[in-house]
XYZ file of C-alpha atoms in Angstrom:
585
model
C -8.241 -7.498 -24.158
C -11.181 -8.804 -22.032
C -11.721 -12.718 -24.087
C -9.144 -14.381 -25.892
C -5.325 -15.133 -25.144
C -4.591 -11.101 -24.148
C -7.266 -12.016 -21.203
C -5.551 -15.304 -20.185
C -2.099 -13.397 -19.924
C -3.421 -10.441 -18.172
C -5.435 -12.895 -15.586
C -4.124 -16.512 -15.214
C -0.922 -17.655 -16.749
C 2.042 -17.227 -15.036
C 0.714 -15.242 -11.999
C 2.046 -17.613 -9.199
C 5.692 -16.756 -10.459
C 6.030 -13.592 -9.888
C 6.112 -11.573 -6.910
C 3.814 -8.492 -7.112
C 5.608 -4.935 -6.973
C 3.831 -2.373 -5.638
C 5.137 1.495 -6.382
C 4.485 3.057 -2.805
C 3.029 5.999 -1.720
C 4.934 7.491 1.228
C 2.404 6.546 3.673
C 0.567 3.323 2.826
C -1.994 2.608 5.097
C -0.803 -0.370 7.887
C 2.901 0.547 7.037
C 3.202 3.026 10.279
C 5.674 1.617 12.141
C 4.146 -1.929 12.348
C 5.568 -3.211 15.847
C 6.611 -5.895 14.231
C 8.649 -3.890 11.986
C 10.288 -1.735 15.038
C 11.219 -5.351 16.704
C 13.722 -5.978 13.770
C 15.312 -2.365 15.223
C 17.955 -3.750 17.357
C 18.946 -6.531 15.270
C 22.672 -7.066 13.626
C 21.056 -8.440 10.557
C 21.092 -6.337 7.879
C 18.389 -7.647 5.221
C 15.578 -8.140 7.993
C 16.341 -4.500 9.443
C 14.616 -2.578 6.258
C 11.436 -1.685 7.752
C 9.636 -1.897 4.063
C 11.370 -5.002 3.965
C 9.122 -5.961 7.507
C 6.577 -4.475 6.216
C 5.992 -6.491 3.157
C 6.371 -9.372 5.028
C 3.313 -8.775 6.705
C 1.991 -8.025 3.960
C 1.139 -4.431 4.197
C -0.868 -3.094 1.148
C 0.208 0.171 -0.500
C -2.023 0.406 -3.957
C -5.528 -1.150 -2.010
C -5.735 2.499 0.109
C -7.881 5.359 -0.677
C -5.996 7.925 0.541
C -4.452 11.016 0.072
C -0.606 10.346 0.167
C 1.988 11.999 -2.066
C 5.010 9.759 -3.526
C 8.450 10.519 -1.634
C 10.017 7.945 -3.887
C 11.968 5.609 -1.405
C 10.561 2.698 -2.588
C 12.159 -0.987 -1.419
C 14.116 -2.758 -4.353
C 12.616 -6.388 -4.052
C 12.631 -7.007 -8.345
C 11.080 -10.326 -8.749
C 12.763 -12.678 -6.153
C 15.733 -10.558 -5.020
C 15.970 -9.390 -1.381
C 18.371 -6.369 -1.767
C 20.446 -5.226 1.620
C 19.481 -2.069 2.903
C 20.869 0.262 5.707
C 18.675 0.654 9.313
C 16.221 2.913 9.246
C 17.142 5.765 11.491
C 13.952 5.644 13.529
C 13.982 5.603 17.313
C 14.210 1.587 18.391
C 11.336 0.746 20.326
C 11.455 -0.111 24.010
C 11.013 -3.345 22.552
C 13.640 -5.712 22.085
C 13.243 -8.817 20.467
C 13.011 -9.499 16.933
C 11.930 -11.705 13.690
C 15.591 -12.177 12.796
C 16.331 -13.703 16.412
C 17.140 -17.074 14.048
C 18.492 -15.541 10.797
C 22.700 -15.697 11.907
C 23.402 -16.777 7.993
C 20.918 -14.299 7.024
C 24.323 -12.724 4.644
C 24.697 -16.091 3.008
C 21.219 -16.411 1.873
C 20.775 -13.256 0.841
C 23.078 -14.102 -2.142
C 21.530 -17.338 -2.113
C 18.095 -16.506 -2.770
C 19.496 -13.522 -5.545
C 19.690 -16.025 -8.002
C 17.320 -18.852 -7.014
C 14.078 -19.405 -5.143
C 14.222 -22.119 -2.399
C 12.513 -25.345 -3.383
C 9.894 -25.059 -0.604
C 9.102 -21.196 -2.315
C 8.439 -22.773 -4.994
C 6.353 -25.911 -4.080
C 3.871 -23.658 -2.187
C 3.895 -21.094 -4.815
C 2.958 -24.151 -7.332
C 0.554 -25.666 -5.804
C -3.142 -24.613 -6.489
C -4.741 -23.433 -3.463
C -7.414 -26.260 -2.264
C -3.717 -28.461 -2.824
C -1.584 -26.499 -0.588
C -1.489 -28.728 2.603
C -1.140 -32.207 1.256
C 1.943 -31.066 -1.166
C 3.281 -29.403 1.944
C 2.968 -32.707 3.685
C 4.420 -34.121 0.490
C 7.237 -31.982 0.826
C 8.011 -32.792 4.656
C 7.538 -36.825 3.952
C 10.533 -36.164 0.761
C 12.734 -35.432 4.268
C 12.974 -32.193 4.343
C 12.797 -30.074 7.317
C 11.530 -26.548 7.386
C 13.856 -23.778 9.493
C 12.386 -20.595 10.027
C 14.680 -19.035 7.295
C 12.274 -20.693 5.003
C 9.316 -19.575 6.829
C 10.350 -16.282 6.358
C 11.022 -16.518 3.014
C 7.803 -17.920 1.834
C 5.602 -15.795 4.103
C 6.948 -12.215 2.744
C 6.471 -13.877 -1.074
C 2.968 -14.606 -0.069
C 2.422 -11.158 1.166
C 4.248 -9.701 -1.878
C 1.634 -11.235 -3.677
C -1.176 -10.776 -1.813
C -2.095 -14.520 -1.899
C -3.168 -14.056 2.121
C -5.173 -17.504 1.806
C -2.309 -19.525 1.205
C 0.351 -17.715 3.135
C -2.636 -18.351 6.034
C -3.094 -22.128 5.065
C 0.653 -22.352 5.010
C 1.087 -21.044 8.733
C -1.918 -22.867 9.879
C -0.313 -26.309 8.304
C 2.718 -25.081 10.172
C 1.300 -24.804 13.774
C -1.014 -27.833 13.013
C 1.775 -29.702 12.569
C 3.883 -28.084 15.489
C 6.675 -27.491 12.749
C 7.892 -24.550 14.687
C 8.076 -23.201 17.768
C 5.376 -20.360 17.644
C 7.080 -17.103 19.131
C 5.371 -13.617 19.471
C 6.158 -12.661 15.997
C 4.816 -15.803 14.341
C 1.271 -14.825 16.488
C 1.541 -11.533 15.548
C 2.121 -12.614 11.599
C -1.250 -15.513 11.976
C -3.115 -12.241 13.327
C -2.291 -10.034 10.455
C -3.024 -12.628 8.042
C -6.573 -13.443 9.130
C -7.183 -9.934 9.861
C -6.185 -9.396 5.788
C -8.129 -12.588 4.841
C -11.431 -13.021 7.148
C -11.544 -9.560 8.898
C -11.524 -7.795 11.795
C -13.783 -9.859 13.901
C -11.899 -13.239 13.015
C -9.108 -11.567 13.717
C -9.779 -10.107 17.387
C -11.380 -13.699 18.192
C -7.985 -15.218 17.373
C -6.668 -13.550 19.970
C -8.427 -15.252 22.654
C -6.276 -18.607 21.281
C -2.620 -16.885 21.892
C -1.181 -17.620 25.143
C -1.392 -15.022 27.511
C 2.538 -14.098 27.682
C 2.205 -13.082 23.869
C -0.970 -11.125 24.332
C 0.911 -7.726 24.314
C 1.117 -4.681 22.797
C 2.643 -6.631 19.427
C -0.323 -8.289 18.964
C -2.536 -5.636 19.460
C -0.648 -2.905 17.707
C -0.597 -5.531 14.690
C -4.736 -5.227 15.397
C -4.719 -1.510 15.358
C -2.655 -1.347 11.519
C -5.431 -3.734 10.176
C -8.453 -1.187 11.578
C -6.258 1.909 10.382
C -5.921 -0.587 7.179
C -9.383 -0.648 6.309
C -10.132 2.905 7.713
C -12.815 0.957 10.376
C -12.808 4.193 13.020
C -14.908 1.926 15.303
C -12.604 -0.298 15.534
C -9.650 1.271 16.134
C -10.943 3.292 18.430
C -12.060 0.414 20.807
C -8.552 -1.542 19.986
C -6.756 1.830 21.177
C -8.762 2.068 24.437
C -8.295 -2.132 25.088
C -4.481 -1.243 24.766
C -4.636 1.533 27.457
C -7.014 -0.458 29.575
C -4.972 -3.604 29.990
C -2.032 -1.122 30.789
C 0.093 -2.497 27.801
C 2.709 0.053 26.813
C 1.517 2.780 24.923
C 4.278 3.693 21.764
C 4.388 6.238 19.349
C 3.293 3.751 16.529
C 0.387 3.279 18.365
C -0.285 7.212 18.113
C 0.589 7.159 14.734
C -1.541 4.767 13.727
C -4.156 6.529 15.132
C -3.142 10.156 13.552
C -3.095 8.567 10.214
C -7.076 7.228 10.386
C -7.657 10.029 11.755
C -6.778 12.797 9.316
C -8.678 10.585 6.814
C -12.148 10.229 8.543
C -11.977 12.818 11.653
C -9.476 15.612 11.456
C -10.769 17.211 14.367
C -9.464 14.003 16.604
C -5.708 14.106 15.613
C -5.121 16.845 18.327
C -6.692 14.408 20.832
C -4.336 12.088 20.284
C -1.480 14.872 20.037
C -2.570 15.789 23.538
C -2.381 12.219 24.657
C 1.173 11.629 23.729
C 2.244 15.195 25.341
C 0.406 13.940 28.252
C 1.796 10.591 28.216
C 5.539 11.867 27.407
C 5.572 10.239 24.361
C 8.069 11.732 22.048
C 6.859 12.826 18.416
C 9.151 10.307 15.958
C 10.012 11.859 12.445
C 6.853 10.190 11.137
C 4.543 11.674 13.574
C 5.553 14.908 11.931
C 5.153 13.818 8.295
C 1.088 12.840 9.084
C 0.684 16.438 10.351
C 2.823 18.013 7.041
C 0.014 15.727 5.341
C -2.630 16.607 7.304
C -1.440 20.701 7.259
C -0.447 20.390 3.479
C -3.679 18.470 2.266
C -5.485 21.247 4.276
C -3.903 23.827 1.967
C -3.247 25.377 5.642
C 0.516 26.347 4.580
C 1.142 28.418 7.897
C 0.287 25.347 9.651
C 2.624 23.526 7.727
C 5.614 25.870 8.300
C 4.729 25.870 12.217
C 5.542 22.114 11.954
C 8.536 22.770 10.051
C 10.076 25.270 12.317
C 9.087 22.893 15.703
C 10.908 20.016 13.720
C 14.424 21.961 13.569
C 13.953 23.473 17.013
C 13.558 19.116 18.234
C 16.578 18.928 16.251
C 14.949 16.293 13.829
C 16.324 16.873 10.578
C 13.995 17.275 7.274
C 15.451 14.072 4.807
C 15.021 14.130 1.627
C 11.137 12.751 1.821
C 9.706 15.391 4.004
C 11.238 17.734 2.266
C 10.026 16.589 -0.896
C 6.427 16.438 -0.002
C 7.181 20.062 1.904
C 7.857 21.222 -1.568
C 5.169 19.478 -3.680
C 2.440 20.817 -1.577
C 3.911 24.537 -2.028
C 3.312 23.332 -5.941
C -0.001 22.973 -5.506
C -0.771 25.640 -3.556
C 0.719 27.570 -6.061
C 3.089 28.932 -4.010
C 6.243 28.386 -6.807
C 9.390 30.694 -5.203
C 8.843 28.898 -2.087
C 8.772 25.160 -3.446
C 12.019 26.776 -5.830
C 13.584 27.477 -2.387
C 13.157 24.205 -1.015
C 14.241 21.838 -4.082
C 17.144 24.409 -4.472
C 18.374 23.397 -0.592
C 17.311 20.159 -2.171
C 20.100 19.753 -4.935
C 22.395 21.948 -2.659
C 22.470 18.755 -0.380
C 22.695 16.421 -3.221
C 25.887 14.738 -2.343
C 25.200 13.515 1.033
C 21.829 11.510 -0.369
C 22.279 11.385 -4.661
C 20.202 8.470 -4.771
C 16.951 9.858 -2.941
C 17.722 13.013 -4.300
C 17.777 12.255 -7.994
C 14.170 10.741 -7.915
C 13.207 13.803 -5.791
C 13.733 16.334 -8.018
C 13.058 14.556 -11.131
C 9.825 14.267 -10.061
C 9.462 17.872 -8.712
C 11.008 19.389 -11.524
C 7.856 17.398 -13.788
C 5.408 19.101 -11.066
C 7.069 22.242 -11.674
C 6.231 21.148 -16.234
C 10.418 22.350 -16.403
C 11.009 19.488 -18.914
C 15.074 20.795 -19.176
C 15.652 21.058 -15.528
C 14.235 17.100 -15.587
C 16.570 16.445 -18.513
C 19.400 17.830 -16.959
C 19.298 16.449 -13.726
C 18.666 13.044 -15.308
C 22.313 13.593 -17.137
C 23.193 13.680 -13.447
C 22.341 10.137 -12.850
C 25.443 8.599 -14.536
C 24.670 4.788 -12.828
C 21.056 4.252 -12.746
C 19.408 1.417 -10.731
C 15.957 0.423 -11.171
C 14.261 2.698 -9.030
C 15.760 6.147 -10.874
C 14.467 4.805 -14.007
C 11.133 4.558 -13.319
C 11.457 7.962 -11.422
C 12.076 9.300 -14.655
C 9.727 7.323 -16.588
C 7.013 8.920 -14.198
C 8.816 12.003 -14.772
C 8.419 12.426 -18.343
C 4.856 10.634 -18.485
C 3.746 13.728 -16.057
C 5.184 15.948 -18.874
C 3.596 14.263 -21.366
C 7.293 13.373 -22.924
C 6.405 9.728 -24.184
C 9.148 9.360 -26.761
C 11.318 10.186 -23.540
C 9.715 7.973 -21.268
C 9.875 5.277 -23.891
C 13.285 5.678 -24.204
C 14.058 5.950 -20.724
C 12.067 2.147 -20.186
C 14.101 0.815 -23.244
C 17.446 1.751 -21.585
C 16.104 0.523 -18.423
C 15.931 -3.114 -20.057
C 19.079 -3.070 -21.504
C 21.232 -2.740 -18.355
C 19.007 -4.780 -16.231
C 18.827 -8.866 -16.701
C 15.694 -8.699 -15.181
C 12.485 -6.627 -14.224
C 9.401 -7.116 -12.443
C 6.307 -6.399 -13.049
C 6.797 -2.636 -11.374
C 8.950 -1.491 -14.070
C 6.499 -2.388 -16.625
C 3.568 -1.250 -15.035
C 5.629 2.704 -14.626
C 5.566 2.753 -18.722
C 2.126 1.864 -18.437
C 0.684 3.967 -16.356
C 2.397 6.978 -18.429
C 0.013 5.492 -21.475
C -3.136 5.114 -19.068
C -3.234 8.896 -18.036
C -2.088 9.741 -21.413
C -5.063 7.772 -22.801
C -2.804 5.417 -25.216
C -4.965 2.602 -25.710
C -3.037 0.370 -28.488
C 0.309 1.179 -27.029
C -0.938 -0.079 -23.758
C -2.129 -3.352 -25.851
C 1.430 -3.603 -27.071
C 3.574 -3.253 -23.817
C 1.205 -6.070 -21.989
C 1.813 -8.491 -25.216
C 5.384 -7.712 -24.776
C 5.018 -8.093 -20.824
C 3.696 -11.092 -21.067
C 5.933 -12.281 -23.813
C 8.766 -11.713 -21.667
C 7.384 -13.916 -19.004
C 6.894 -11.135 -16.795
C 3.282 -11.813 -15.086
C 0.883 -9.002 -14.579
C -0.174 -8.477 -11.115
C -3.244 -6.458 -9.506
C -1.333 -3.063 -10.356
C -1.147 -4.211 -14.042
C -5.036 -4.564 -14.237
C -5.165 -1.211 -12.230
C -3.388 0.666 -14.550
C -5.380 -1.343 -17.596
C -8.836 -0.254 -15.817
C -7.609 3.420 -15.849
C -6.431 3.260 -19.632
C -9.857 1.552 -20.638
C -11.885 4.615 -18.926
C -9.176 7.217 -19.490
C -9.949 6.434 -23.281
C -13.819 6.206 -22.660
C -14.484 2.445 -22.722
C -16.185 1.964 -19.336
C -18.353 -0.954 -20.282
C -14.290 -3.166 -21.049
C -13.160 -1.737 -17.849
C -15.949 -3.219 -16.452
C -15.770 -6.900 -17.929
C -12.313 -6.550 -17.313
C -12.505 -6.310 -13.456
C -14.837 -8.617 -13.486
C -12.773 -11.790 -14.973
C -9.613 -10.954 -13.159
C -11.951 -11.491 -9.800
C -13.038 -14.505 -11.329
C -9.757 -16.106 -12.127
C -7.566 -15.029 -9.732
C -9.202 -16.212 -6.208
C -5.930 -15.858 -4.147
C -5.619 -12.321 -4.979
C -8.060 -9.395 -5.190
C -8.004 -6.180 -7.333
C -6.704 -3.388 -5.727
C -9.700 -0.547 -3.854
C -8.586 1.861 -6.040
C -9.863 -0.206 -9.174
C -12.914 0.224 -8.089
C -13.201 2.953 -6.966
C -11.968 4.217 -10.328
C -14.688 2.594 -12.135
C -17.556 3.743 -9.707
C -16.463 7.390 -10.220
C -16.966 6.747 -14.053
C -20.262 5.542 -13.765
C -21.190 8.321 -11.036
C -20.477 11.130 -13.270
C -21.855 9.187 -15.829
C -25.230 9.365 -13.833
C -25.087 5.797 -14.173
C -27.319 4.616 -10.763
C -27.221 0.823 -11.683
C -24.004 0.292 -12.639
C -22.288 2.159 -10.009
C -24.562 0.552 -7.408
C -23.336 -2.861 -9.375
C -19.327 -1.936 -8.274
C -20.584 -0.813 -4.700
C -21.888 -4.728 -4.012
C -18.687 -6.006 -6.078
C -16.570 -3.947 -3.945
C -17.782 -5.213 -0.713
C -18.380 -8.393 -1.749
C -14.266 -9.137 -2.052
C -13.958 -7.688 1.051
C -13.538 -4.352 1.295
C -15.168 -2.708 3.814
C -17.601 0.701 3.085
C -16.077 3.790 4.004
C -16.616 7.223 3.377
C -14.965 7.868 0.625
C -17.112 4.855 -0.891
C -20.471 6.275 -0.359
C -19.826 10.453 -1.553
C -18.598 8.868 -4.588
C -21.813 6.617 -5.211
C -24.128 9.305 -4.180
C -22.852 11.545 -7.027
C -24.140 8.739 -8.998
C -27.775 9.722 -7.757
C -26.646 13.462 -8.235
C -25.839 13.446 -11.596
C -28.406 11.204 -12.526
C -31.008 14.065 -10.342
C -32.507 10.885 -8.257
C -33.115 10.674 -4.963
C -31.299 7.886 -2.819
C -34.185 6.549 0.103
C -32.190 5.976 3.153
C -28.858 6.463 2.320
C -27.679 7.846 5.921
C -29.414 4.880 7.320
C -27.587 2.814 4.860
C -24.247 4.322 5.635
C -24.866 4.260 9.514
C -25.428 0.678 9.006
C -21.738 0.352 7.577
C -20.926 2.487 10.379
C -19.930 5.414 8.144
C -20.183 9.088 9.336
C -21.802 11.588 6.534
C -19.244 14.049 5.896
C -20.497 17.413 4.878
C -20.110 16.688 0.848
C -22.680 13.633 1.547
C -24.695 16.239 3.572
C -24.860 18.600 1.092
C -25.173 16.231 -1.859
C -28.778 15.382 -0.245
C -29.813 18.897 0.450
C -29.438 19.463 -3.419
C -31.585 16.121 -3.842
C -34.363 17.219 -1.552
C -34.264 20.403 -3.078
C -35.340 19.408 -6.093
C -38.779 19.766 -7.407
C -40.874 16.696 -6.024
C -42.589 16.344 -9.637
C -40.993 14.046 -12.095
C -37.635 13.606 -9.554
C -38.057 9.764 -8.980
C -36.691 8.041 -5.666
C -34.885 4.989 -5.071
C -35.012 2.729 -2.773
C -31.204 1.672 -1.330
């Protein structure tokens, strides 16, 4: 699967046609209530209103995160190029009031539109090779055509579907260099984000000093602050936080957020800073603000906690939906705390008629947490009109029971009523054969993926790298990652590829090799972080080695040692001096 035609299908052909589909996790990092999503709040138009929808636009990253979250299954419904209406989110509107969709009055008409066709100017860019983008855009406005910001619109949250960040940034570059449109505080706010996701942080702050002062507000740095939380860069988030407060730019509850989320990853002890700050402040909690502390309480295994949360929730009067219940009663699963999660999915199904949909993939996937294979079964008989999204729910479902016949047949219905998939429905089957080590049915489904002109996308070679080391072919794994970088320059694998592949070389003992992925790893662009460096120090653990100047190394990345590093390198220096080489790092 690494040489040969397999390779070419996994890593070249056909990649520009198809928009990337991401399964999310409930809280993908940079999703927190982007301010450019809350602007879309107060708007009429319905298909510009889904916050996911916003989101994606931006091109918010769910599978390139290293981070804790548990699936609450309300995924968006984008399939390859279909925009699919949603309802408002019912999160409090910001005091904010304008919005993306300011121009979008026929947004209804082109929703059906673009169902069944992409827009010629979609396509052009999405054709043309990368170093070609401007002069066939040129091309395309000397044919006579004019671009409206319908269009713009269109092709940005494509781009960021993909991931192809370069060209959606050429694209918007061409489009102010060429004073095409009339640059609002969205369209700033978008060119921010996309050289933040492109050419970092820095780039990205020094781009500010080019907007004009009326848009240098709490959009653009709140669109800042998602890229720091994004790449979990404490330093900088912390100093974007404090600019926001010091030019007296409104401080929101997404702002908080933001900050609550980085910092139950990296510094737990700081979320009840910022907790204080908003009480202070008068900022009211939103819905989310309470999921990050579940998280933070759950992941914590501090179940009291948890239930305190709960109980101040219903006494604010904000009601528990269907995802906070849902991760409420997965993390009483793994605390092994089974009558209690019972009680929960039981209020769960008792409420199933005011939300079937969100319900269904709820406790399908609870009930596979719970291994009840017949309580899965029969509230899949339930389900009597499937869409997309329930099937793979119950694909996961029976992959987490180990129920592949089931699963398979689940995938194969899933085909037959639907005219077409994307890439996400494909890559649910496969993931059920990558953690149940299924090598040559794997092989088979991405011949058959690809035969069906369905490209594979940088979740597809996720899921491939996890089936080659899941079945104990690390060295494939490795070549594998390796040629998708090479071929596909617009887009990147995803962190947790990596990541994956380090840890089997660290408990492999294998020093080189995992120090090999390290310099890949940064070398795309993703930035060092803790979780990075305790899982390349086991490397040097299990190998009985001691790393010279690893703190320094880490302080250089500006990376706090968290007590497993600390502890790791007491058991290094602990060892006898005789015969225990050291390396230099």
């Amino acid at each position: 699967m690494c040489s040969g035609s397999m390779d070419s299908k996994l890593t070249g052909g056909g990649l520009r046609d198809g928009v990337c589909r991401v399964v999310s996790q409930v809280f993908p990092l940079g999703y927190l209530e982007s301010p450019i999503i809350r602007r879309y709040s107060a708007e009429p138009t319905e298909w510009l209103t889904n916050s996911k929808f916003c989101d994606e636009l931006l091109g918010q990253e769910a599978a390139d995160q290293p981070d804790e979250n548990f699936d609450c299954n309300d995924e968006p419904s984008h399939g390859n190029v279909t925009i699919e209406a949603r309802k408002k989110p019912n999160e409090t509107k910001a005091s904010i009031s304008g919005s993306w969709s300011s121009n979008m009055n026929h947004s209804t008409d082109l929703k059906s539109r673009h169902r069944t066709h992409r827009p010629y100017l979609l396509q052009t860019v999405l054709d043309a090779p990368s170093g070609k983008v401007v002069s066939m855009l040129d091309r395309w406005i000397g044919d006579g055509n004019q671009l409206e910001r319908n269009e713009f619109l269109l092709v940005l949250f494509h781009l960021g579907k993909q991931r192809l960040y370069r060209k959606a940034l050429k694209f918007i570059k061409w489009i102010e260099g060429r004073n095409l449109l009339k640059f609002e505080e969205r369209d700033y706010a978008c060119f921010l984000d996309l050289i933040a996701r492109h050419s970092g942080i820095e780039n990205a702050q020094k781009y500010i000093a080019r907007v004009p002062k009326p848009f240098r507000n709490e959009v653009l740095y709140e669109t800042l602050l998602v890229n720091c939380v994004r790449v979990s860069d404490i330093q900088k988030a912390e100093e974007v936080f404090r600019e926001i407060r010091n030019l007296s730019l409104p401080l929101t509850v997404s702002a908080c957020n933001q900050m609550i989320s980085l910092y139950k990853r990296v510094a737990c002890n700081k979320v009840a800073d910022i907790l204080t700050l908003m009480e202070k402040e008068n900022i009211k909690p939103s819905p989310f603000t309470y999921k990050l502390i579940i998280v933070l309480k759950g992941g914590s295994n501090d179940m009291s906690g948890m239930e305190l949360v709960l109980s101040e929730m219903k006494a604010s009067g904000v009601e528990l939906d269907f995802a906070t219940r849902t991760l409420v009663a997965k993390f009483y699963i793994y605390a092994g705390l089974t009558e209690k999660a019972e009680a929960v999915i039981s209020e769960m199904e008792m409420d199933y008629i005011k939300d079937k949909r969100h319900a269904i993939r709820s406790l399908l996937l609870l009930y596979a947490d719970l291994s009840k294979p017949g309580e899965v079964a029969r509230i899949w008989k339930l389900c009597t009109e499937p869409n997309r999204g329930d099937f793979v729910a119950a694909i996961e479902a029976w992959g987490k029971l180990g129920c592949i016949k089931q699963a398979e047949e689940t995938f194969e219905a899933m085909l037959e009523t639907t005219k077409k998939v994307s890439s996400r429905y494909y890559n649910a089957m496969l993931s059920v054969y990558a953690e149940n080590k299924l090598m040559d049915k794997g092989k088979a489904l991405v011949e058959r993926m690809s035969s069906d002109g369905c490209p594979s996308d940088p979740v597809t070679w996720d899921l491939l790298i996890k089936l080659y080391v899941n079945s104990g072919e690390v060295g494939k794994a490795d070549s594998f990652l390796l040629n998708v970088t090479k071929e596909n320059l617009d887009r990147r694998p995803t962190y947790g590829s990596y990541i994956y592949l380090l840890r089997a070389y660290a408990k492999e003992g294998d020093i080189h090799n995992a120090e090999k992925i390290f310099d890949r790893l940064k070398k795309v662009g993703y930035p060092g972080r803790e979780p990075l460096y305790s899982v390349l120090l086991e490397a040097y653990v299990n190998a009985k080695v001691r790393p010279h100047g690893f703190i320094e190394r880490m302080r250089a990345d500006g990376v706090r040692p968290v007590k497993i590093v600390i502890d790791h390198l007491k058991f290094l220096d602990q060892l006898p001096r005789e015969g225990v080489p050291e390396l230099e790092v």
